[in-house]
Tab-separated table of C-alpha atoms in Angstrom:
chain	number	residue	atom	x	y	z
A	1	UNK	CA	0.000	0.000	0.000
A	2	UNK	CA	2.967	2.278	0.622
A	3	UNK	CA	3.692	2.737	-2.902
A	4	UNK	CA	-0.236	4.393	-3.844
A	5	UNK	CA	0.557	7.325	-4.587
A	6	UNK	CA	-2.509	9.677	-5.391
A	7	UNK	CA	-1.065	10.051	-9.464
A	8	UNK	CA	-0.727	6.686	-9.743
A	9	UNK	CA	-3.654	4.496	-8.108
A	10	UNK	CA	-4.076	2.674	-11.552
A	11	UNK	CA	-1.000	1.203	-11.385
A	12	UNK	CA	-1.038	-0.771	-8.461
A	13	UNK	CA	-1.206	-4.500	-8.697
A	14	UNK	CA	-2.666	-4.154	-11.601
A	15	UNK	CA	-1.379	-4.617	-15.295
A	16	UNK	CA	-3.058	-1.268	-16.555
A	17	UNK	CA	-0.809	0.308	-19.433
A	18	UNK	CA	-1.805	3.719	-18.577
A	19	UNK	CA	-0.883	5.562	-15.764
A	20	UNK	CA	-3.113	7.127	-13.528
A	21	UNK	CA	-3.701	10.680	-14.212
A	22	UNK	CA	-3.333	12.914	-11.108
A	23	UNK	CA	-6.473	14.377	-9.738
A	24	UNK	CA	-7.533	18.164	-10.605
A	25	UNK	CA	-6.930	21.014	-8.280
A	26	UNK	CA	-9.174	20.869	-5.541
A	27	UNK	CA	-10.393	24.726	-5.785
A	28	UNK	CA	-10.871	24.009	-9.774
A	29	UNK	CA	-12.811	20.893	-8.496
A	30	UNK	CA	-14.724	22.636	-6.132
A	31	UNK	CA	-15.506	25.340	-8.500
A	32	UNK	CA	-16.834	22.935	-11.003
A	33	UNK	CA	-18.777	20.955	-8.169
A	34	UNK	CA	-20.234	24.471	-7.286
A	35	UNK	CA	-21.315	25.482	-10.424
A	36	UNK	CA	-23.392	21.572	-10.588
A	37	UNK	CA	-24.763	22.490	-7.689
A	38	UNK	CA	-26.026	25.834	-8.609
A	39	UNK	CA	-27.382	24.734	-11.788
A	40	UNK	CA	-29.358	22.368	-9.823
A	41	UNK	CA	-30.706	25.116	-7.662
A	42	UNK	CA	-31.507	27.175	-11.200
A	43	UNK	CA	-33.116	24.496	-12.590
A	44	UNK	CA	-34.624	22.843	-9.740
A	45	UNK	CA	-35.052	24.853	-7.176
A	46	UNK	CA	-33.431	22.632	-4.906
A	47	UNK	CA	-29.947	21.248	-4.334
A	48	UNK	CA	-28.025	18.087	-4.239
A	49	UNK	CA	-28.567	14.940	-2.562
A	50	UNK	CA	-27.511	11.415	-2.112
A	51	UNK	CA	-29.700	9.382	1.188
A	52	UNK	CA	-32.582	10.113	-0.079
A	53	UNK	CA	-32.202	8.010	-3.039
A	54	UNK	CA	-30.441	4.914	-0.355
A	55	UNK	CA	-33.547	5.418	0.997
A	56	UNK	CA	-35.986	4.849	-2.063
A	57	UNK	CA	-34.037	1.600	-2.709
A	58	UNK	CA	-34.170	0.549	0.616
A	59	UNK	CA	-38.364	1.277	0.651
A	60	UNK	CA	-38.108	-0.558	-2.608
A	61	UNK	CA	-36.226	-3.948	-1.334
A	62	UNK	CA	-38.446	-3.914	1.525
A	63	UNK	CA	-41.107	-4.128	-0.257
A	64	UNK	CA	-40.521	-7.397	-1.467
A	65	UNK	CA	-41.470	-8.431	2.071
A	66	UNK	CA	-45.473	-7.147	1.603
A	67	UNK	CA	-47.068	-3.649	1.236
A	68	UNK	CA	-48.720	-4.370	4.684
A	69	UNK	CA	-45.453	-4.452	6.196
A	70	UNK	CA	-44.379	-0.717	4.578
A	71	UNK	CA	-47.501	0.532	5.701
A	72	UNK	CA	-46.107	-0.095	10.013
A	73	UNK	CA	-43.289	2.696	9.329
A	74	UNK	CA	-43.755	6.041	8.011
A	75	UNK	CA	-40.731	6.751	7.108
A	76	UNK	CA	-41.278	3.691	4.566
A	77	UNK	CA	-44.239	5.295	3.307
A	78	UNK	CA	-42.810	8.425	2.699
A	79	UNK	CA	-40.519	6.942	-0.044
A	80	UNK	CA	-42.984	3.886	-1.544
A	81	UNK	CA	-44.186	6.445	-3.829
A	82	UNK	CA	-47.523	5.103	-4.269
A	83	UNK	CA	-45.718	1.821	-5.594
A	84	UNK	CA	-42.836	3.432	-7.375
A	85	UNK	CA	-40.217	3.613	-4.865
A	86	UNK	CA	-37.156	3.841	-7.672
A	87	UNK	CA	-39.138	6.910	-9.739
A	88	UNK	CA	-37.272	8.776	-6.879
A	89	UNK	CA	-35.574	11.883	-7.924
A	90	UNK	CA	-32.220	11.719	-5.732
A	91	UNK	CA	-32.136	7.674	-7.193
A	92	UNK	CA	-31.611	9.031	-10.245
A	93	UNK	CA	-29.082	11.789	-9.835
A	94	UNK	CA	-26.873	8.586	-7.946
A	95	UNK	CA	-27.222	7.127	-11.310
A	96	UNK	CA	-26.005	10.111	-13.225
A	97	UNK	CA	-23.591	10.698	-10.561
A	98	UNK	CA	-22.245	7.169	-11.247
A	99	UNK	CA	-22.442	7.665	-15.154
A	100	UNK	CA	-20.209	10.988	-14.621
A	101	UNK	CA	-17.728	9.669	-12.041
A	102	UNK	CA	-17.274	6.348	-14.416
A	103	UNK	CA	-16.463	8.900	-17.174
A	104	UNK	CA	-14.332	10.791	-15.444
A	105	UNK	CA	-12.430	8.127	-13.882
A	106	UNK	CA	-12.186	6.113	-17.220
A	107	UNK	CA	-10.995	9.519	-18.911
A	108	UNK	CA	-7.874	9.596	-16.257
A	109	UNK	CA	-7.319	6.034	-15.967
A	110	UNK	CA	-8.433	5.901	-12.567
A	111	UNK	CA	-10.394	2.500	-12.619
A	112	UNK	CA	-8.744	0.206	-10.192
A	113	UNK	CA	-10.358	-2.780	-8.537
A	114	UNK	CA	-9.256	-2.553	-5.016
A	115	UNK	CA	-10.184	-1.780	-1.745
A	116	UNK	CA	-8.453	1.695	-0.165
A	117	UNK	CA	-7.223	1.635	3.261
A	118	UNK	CA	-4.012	2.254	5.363
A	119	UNK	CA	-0.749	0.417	5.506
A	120	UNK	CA	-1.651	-1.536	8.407
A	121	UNK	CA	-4.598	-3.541	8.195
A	122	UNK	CA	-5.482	-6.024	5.913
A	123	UNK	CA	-8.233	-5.863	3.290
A	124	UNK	CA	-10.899	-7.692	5.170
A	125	UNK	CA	-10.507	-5.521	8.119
A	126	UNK	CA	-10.873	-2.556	6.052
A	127	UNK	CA	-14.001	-4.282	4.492
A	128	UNK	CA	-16.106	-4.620	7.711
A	129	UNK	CA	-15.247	-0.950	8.813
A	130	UNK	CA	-16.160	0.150	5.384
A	131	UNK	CA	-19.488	-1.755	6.274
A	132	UNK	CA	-20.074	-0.636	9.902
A	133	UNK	CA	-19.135	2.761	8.674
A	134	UNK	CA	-22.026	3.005	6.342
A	135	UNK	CA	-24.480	1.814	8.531
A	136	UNK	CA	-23.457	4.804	11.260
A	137	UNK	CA	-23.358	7.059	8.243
A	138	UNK	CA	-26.784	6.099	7.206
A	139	UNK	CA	-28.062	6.552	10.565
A	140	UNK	CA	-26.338	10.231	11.273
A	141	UNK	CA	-27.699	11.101	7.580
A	142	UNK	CA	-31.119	10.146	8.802
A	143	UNK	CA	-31.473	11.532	11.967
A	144	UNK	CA	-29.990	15.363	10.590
A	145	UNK	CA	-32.338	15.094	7.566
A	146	UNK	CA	-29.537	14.928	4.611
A	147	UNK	CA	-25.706	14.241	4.840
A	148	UNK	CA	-22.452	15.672	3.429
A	149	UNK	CA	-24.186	16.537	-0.453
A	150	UNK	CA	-27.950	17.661	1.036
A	151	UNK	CA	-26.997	18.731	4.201
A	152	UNK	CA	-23.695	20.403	4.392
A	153	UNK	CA	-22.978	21.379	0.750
A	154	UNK	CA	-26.417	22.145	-0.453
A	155	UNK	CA	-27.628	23.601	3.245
A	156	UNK	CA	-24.201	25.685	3.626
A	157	UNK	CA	-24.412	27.358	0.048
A	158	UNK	CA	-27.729	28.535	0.736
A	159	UNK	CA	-26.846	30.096	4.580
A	160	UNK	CA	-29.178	27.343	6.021
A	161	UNK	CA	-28.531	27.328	9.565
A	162	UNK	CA	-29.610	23.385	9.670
A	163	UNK	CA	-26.510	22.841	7.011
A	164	UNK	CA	-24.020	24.475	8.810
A	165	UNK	CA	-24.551	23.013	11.963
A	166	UNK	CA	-24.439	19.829	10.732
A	167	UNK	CA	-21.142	20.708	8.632
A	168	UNK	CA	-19.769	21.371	12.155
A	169	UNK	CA	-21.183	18.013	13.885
A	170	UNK	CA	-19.876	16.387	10.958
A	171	UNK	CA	-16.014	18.404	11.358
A	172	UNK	CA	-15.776	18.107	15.162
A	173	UNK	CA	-16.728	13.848	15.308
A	174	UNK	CA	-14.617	13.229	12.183
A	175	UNK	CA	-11.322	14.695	13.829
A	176	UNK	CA	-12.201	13.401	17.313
A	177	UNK	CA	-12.835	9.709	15.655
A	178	UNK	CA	-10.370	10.077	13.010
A	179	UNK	CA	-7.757	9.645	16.513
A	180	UNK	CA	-9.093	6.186	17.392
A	181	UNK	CA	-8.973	5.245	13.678
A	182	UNK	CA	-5.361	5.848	13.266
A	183	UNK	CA	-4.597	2.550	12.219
A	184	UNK	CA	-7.394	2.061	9.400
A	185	UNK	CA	-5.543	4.743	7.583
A	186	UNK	CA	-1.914	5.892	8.742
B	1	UNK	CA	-37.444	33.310	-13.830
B	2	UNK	CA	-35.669	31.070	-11.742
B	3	UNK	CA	-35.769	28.446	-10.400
B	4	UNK	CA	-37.363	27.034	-13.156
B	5	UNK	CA	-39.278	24.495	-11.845
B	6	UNK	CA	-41.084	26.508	-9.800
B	7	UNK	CA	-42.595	28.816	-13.131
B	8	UNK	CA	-42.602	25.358	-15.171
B	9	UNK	CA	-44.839	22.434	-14.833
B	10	UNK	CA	-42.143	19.540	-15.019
B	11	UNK	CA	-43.572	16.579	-15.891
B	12	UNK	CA	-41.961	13.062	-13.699
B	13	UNK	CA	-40.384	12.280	-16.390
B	14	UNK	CA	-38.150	15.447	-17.318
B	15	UNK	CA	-37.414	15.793	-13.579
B	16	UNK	CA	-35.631	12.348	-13.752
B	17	UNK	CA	-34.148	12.761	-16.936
B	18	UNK	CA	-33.063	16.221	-15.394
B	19	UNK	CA	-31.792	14.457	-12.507
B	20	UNK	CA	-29.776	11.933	-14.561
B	21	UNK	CA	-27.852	15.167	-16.249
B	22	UNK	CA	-27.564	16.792	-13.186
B	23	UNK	CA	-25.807	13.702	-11.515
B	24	UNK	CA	-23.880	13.390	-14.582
B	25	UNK	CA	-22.278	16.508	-13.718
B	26	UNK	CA	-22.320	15.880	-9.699
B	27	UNK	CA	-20.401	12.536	-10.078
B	28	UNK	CA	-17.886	13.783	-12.797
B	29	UNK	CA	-16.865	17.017	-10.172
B	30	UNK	CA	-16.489	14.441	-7.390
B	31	UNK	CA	-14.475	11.715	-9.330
B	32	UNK	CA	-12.162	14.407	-10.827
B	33	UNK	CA	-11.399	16.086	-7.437
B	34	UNK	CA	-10.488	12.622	-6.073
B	35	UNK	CA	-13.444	11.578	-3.698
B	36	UNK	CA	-13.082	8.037	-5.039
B	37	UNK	CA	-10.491	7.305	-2.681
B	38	UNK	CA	-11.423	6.807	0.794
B	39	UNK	CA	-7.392	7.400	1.119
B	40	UNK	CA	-7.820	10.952	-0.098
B	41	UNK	CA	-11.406	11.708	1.911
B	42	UNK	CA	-10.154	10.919	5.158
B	43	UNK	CA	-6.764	12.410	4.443
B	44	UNK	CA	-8.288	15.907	5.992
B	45	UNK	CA	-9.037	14.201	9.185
B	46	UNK	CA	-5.696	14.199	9.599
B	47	UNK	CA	-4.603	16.871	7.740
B	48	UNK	CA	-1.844	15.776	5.314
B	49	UNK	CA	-4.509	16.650	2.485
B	50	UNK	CA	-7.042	19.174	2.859
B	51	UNK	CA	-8.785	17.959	-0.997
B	52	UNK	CA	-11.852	17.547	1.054
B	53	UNK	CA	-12.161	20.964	2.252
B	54	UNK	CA	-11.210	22.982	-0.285
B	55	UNK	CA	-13.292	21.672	-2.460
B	56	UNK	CA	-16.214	21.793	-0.141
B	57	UNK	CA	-15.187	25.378	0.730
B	58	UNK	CA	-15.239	26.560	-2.906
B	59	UNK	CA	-18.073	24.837	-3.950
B	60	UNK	CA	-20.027	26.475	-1.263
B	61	UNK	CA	-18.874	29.721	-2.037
B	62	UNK	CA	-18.853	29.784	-5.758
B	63	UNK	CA	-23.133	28.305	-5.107
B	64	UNK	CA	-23.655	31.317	-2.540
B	65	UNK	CA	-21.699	33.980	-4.924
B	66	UNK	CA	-24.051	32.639	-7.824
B	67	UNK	CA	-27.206	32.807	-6.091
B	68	UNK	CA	-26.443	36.208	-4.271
B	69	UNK	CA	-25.790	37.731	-7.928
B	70	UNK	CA	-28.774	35.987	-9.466
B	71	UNK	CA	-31.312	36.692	-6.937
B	72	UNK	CA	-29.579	40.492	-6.390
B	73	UNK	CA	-30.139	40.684	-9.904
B	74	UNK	CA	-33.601	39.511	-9.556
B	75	UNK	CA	-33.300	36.384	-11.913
B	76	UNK	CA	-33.681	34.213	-8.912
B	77	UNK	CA	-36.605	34.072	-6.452
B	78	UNK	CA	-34.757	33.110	-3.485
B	79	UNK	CA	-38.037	32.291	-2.010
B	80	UNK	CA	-39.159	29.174	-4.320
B	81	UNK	CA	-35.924	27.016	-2.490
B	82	UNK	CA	-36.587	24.121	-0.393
B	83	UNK	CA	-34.614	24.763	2.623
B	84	UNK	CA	-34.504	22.150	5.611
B	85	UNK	CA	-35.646	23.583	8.879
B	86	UNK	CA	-33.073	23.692	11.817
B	87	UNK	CA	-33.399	21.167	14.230
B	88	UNK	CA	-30.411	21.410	16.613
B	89	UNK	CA	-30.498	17.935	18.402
B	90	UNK	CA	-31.031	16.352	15.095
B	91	UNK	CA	-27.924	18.490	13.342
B	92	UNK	CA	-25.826	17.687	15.983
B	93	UNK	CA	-26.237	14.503	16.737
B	94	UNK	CA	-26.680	13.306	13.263
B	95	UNK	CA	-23.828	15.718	12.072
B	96	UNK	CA	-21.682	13.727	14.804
B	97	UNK	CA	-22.649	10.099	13.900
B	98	UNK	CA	-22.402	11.077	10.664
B	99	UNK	CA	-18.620	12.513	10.720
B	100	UNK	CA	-17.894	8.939	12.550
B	101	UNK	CA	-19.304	6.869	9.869
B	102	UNK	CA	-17.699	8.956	7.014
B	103	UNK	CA	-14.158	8.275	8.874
B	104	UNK	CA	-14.939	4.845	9.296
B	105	UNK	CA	-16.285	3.944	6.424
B	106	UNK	CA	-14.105	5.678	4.581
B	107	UNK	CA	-16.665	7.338	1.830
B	108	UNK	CA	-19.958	9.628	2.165
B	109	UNK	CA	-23.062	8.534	0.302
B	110	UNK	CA	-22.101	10.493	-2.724
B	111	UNK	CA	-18.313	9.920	-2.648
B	112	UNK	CA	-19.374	6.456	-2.683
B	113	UNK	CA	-20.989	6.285	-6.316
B	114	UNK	CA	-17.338	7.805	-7.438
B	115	UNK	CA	-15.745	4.993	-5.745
B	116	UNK	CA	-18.028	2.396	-6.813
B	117	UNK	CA	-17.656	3.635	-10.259
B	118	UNK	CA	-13.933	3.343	-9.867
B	119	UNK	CA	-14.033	-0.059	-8.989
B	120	UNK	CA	-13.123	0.476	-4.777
B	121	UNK	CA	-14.505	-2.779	-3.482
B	122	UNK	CA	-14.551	-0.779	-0.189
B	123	UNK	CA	-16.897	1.570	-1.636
B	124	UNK	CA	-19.113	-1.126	-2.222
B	125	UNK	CA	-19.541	-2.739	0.588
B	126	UNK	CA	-19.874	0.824	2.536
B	127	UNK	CA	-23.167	1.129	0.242
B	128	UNK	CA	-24.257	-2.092	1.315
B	129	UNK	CA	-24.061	-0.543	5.053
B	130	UNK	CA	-25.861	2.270	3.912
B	131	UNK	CA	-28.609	0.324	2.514
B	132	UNK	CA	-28.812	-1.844	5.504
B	133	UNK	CA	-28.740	1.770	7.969
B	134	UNK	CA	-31.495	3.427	5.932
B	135	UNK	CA	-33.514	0.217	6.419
B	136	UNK	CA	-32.875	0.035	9.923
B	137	UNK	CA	-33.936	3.116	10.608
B	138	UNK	CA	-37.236	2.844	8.345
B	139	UNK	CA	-37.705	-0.114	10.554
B	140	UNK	CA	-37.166	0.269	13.817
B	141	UNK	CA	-37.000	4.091	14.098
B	142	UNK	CA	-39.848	5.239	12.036
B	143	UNK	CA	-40.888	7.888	15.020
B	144	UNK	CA	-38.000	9.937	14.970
B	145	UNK	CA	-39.529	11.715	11.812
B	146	UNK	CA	-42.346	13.071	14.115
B	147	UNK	CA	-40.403	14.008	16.774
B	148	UNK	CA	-37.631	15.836	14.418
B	149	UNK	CA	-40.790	18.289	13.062
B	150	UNK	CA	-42.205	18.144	17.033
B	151	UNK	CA	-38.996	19.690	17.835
B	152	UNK	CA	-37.589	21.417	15.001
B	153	UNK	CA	-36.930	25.405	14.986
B	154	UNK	CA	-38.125	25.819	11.255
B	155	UNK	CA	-36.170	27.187	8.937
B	156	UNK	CA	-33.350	29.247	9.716
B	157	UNK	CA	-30.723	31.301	7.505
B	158	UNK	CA	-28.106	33.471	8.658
B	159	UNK	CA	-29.031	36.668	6.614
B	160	UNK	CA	-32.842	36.172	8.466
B	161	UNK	CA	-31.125	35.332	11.754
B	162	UNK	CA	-28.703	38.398	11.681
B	163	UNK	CA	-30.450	40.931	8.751
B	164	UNK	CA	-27.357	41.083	7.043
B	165	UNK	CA	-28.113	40.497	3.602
B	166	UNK	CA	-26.637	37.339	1.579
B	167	UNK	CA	-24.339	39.175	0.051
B	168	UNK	CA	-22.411	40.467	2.233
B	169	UNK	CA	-22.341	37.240	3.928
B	170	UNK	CA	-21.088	35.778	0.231
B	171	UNK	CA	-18.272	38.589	0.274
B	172	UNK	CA	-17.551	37.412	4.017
B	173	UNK	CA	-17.500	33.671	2.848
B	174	UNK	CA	-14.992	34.594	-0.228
B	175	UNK	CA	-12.856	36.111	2.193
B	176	UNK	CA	-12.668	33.280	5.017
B	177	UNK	CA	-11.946	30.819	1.896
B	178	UNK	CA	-9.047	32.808	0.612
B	179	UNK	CA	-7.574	32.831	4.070
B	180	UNK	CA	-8.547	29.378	4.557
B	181	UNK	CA	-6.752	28.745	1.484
B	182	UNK	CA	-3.559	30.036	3.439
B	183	UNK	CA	-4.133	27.997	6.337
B	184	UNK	CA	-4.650	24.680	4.807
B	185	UNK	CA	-1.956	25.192	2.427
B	186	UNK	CA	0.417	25.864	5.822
B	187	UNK	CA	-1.249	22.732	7.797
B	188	UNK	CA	-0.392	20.297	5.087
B	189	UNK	CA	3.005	21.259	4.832
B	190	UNK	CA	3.205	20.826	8.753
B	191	UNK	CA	1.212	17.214	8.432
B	192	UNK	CA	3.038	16.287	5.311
B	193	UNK	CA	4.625	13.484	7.019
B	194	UNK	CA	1.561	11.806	8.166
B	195	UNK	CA	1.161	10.483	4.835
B	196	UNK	CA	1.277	6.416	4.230
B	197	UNK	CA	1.752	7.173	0.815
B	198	UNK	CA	4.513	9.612	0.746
């Protein structure tokens, strides 16, 4: 692992003939990101999101297991959609999202099928963190109403108080956790 | 004028396909700045590689500078937004499970679609958790929705919680970024060494 370097990710272990280009300059990125997201307010009147859609498919896989069973939670009901949990708005910007970052990636050479974590632990380690992070994740996300894209980026850019609060939550736990996670990463 | 959905009846079916272009765009920004590498994204928690914050920083700001000139302009009716009302409990309690998760897990829900589309196996099965956590809580937590709206504040922005307009607040944004900008470059320098990869 000590020889990923950010330029060349595509390289490692793997046979790729191209190298990895490196990744764009974080205030051009974030430029580009912000113009997305405005166009999304322009057009939409609304910004970006992500658990909303995580939430549609999960209404959607659920109900597999009988309407009657949807109909106990409202939160369920909220996203069933009158049957058509996946027409769900934020589903389909993850889709898009995945179209562009498979571009992108593909465009630099970035594709690379392995798992990213620090020097010193192994790769199924990393795995079940990567799972039991996602489950806290989901659960934070839910609980504040929207996470890092609704929430702090979409909240923030609009002065929503809710936004930056959270953005501050999300700041103050990372670095205090990020000190009992040393190992998953350094 | 804008936003145009709320002067234009959208049918279903151009809000999806508007949503598909839209993430299009979303995904590309977050793939190019490097959020499909958990490596990178947790890299500001310990500060060897403030990516995550600079690009946060200056999308927020280049968003707020946009909508301050459109709606000053009056091509925007800052009114027609959906804004999320303030509930402080939920914010920071949420914010703070949240921030654990994302350092954990390595990824945020939308990082995660650059990842997965990058082939990070990690990625994956960090969607997988967020599938089974937005379950859960559909499950087994349904009444927390009532009490968030039971409890909530309603909305709150800072230029209605302080009457100073937005755009002075965008000016005062551009200017914490720019010294931001300073800072970060400064604290990586500092945490250079921190890096597994250097």
């Amino acid at each position: 692992m000590r020889t990923l370097t950010q330029g060349r990710l595509g390289t490692a272990g793997h046979a790729d003939q191209a190298v990895a280009k490196p990744f764009m300059n974080p205030y051009l990125a974030g430029f580009m990101l912000g113009l997305v997201l405005l166009a999304t307010y322009v057009v939409m009147g609304r910004g970006l999101g992500a658990t909303a859609g995580f939430a549609g498919l999960a209404t959607w896989l659920a109900g597999f297991a009988g309407v009657e069973h949807l109909q106990a939670s409202a939160v369920h009901m909220k996203y069933w959609n009158d049957g058509a949990p996946l027409l769900n708005w934020t589903l389909f910007l993850l889709l898009g999202a995945l179209a562009g970052a498979a571009l992108s990636g593909w465009q630099a050479h970035r594709f690379s099928f392995t798992t990213e974590r620090g020097p010193r632990i192994s790769d199924r380690q990393r795995l079940v963190l990567a799972f039991f992070g996602g489950f806290i994740a989901a659960c934070g996300a839910k609980l504040a109403k929207g996470c890092t894209s609704g929430q702090a980026l979409t909240g923030s850019s609009a002065l929503n108080v809710s936004g930056l609060v959270f953005l501050g939550a999300v700041f103050v736990a990372g670095f205090a956790v990020a000190q009992l996670a040393r190992k998953e990463w350094l | 004028m804008f936003p145009l959905a709320s002067f234009n009846e959208f049918s279903l079916g151009t809000e999806l396909a508007l949503a598909l272009v839209l993430g299009l765009g979303f995904g590309f920004a977050l793939e190019r700045a490097g959020f499909g590498s958990a490596r990178k994204l947790t890299a500001v928690f310990y500060l060897y590689d403030m990516a995550v914050t600079k690009v946060m920083f200056t999308a927020v700001v280049t968003t707020l500078v946009g909508l301050a000139v459109l709606s000053g302009v009056g091509l925007f009716d800052l009114a027609e937004i959906y804004l999320e009302p303030t509930n402080w409990t939920a914010q920071i309690v949420g914010g703070a499970l949240f921030g654990a998760g994302f350092v954990v897990g390595g990824y945020c829900p939308g990082t995660a679609m650059a990842a997965i589309a990058t082939g990070r196996k990690d990625g994956m099965v960090f969607v997988l958790g967020l599938l089974t956590g937005v379950w859960a809580y559909a499950e087994f937590t349904p009444g927390l929705d009532e009490w968030y709206k039971a409890t909530s504040s309603g909305v709150i922005t800072l230029p209605q919680a302080t009457g100073i307009a937005m755009g002075w607040w965008a000016l005062l944004f551009v200017a914490v970024l720019a010294f931001a900008a300073w800072g970060m470059a400064k604290l990586e320098r500092r945490f250079a060494y921190l890096n597994p990869a250097r």
